[in-house]
Amino acid sequence: LPAGLSQWFPALEVLDVSGTGLAEMGTELLSLPCLHTLLAKNNRLGGPGSLPKGLGQAPLARSLRVLNLSGNRFAEVPPALLRLRGLRSLSLGGNRLHSIPPDIQELRSLEFLYLGGNFITSIPPELAKLPSLRYLVLCDNKIQSIPPQLAQLHSLRSLSLHNNLLTYLPREILNLVHLEELSLRGNPLVVRFVRDLTYNPPSLQELAGRTVKTRNVPYAPSDLPENLVRYLNLASNCPNPKCGGVYFDSCVRQIKFVDFCGKYRLPLMHYLCSPECSSPFSSASQSSTSQSESDSEDEASVAAHRMQKVLLG
């Protein structure tokens, strides 16, 4: 950046240095107290010293609202960016990122996060602690699963996940009540539906706990050790309406196909108390297209009016 920038333009609010071959931004940047938008796309930023020291403590940390560093060479999210607490929009698409730091949760004002076109393999649960996030773009990465905690992003309107390695979605995604757009094309879950059945036999403690819960055996905290009382309180109901059973640690992890918008059947992860409970939910000897429509009537009716746009093609 040119020397004297802050002296020439002390009230500068928007700075666009995109496509200039920039390899580093100097300390002049720190002296722009009114700057709210910084665009530095398609440069050579990403090496040591490409961002000025003290960025997180400068007045800029409070004034900056929009930062676009897409199309550069960052191999990780610079820690200094995570101290820009006033940011509402952060774009780091088309870089060389392999992960999202858990400290991303510090950007509490963030509404738009673009991380498409990187090499990200997983999503940290801490990402769900961004209360204002409305648009999340994670397309064109190498993500294999979505943490169920993302259902806590109650403000989310658009979730772009196309061109990743997803084979299923967590059923908790149905809790994204304000989601209007979900982009999933180019994932194995769209081009190749999968089923995954795993089951570990229940322990004697679990069998006893299931019996207590299913037969409504009365007990009081004074009757049992505290750890067993806590254990019994962790019982999860089997989602099979014909079962009525419970499970604790041992369950069937399986794909359930849910109807979205009356057109698309998406595989969501769900858990059953035993392999016997899988037959009413799965297409054991049928293809996914011939699966019974009653398989997901309840959740389909809930999801249909919420999801305005599901992009699969």
PDB file of N, CA and C in Angstrom, residues 13 21 36 38-40 63 67 90 107 141 145 217 221 250 260 263 279:
ATOM      1  N   GLU A  13     -13.379   5.158   3.527  1.00  0.00           N
ATOM      2  CA  GLU A  13     -14.298   4.140   4.026  1.00  0.00           C
ATOM      3  C   GLU A  13     -14.228   2.836   3.240  1.00  0.00           C
ATOM      4  N   GLY A  21      -1.665  -7.639  -7.736  1.00  0.00           N
ATOM      5  CA  GLY A  21      -0.437  -8.390  -7.491  1.00  0.00           C
ATOM      6  C   GLY A  21       0.140  -8.168  -6.111  1.00  0.00           C
ATOM      7  N   HIS A  36     -14.421   0.713   6.422  1.00  0.00           N
ATOM      8  CA  HIS A  36     -15.377  -0.353   6.756  1.00  0.00           C
ATOM      9  C   HIS A  36     -15.409  -1.467   5.707  1.00  0.00           C
ATOM     10  N   LEU A  38     -12.824  -3.545   2.913  1.00  0.00           N
ATOM     11  CA  LEU A  38     -11.502  -3.772   2.331  1.00  0.00           C
ATOM     12  C   LEU A  38     -11.583  -4.957   1.380  1.00  0.00           C
ATOM     13  N   LEU A  39     -11.333  -4.686   0.108  1.00  0.00           N
ATOM     14  CA  LEU A  39     -11.365  -5.705  -0.925  1.00  0.00           C
ATOM     15  C   LEU A  39      -9.956  -5.925  -1.453  1.00  0.00           C
ATOM     16  N   ALA A  40      -9.436  -7.128  -1.290  1.00  0.00           N
ATOM     17  CA  ALA A  40      -8.075  -7.431  -1.755  1.00  0.00           C
ATOM     18  C   ALA A  40      -8.073  -8.792  -2.442  1.00  0.00           C
ATOM     19  N   SER A  63     -13.748  -0.866  13.132  1.00  0.00           N
ATOM     20  CA  SER A  63     -14.497  -0.227  12.045  1.00  0.00           C
ATOM     21  C   SER A  63     -14.786  -1.166  10.872  1.00  0.00           C
ATOM     22  N   LEU A  67     -14.587  -7.761   4.614  1.00  0.00           N
ATOM     23  CA  LEU A  67     -13.214  -8.094   4.235  1.00  0.00           C
ATOM     24  C   LEU A  67     -13.253  -9.227   3.216  1.00  0.00           C
ATOM     25  N   LEU A  90     -16.971 -11.969   5.645  1.00  0.00           N
ATOM     26  CA  LEU A  90     -15.593 -12.429   5.471  1.00  0.00           C
ATOM     27  C   LEU A  90     -15.546 -13.419   4.319  1.00  0.00           C
ATOM     28  N   LEU A 107     -15.957 -14.291  15.925  1.00  0.00           N
ATOM     29  CA  LEU A 107     -16.523 -13.280  15.015  1.00  0.00           C
ATOM     30  C   LEU A 107     -18.041 -13.254  15.180  1.00  0.00           C
ATOM     31  N   ASN A 141     -15.093 -27.921  -1.680  1.00  0.00           N
ATOM     32  CA  ASN A 141     -14.080 -28.326  -0.721  1.00  0.00           C
ATOM     33  C   ASN A 141     -14.028 -29.855  -0.679  1.00  0.00           C
ATOM     34  N   SER A 145     -18.636 -34.650   6.132  1.00  0.00           N
ATOM     35  CA  SER A 145     -19.796 -34.715   7.022  1.00  0.00           C
ATOM     36  C   SER A 145     -20.092 -33.335   7.595  1.00  0.00           C
ATOM     37  N   VAL A 217     -40.351 -49.013  35.269  1.00  0.00           N
ATOM     38  CA  VAL A 217     -40.036 -49.447  36.631  1.00  0.00           C
ATOM     39  C   VAL A 217     -39.811 -48.206  37.496  1.00  0.00           C
ATOM     40  N   PRO A 221     -34.166 -41.063  43.130  1.00  0.00           N
ATOM     41  CA  PRO A 221     -32.722 -40.837  43.251  1.00  0.00           C
ATOM     42  C   PRO A 221     -32.102 -41.506  44.473  1.00  0.00           C
ATOM     43  N   SER A 250     -25.742 -47.940  22.647  1.00  0.00           N
ATOM     44  CA  SER A 250     -25.764 -48.897  21.544  1.00  0.00           C
ATOM     45  C   SER A 250     -26.966 -48.619  20.652  1.00  0.00           C
ATOM     46  N   PHE A 260     -37.855 -33.689   0.554  1.00  0.00           N
ATOM     47  CA  PHE A 260     -37.775 -32.236   0.626  1.00  0.00           C
ATOM     48  C   PHE A 260     -38.556 -31.633  -0.535  1.00  0.00           C
ATOM     49  N   LYS A 263     -40.080 -33.139  -3.965  1.00  0.00           N
ATOM     50  CA  LYS A 263     -39.354 -33.571  -5.164  1.00  0.00           C
ATOM     51  C   LYS A 263     -38.154 -34.452  -4.850  1.00  0.00           C
ATOM     52  N   SER A 279     -36.094 -52.029   9.463  1.00  0.00           N
ATOM     53  CA  SER A 279     -36.880 -52.433   8.302  1.00  0.00           C
ATOM     54  C   SER A 279     -38.009 -51.477   7.939  1.00  0.00           C
TER      55      SER A 279
END
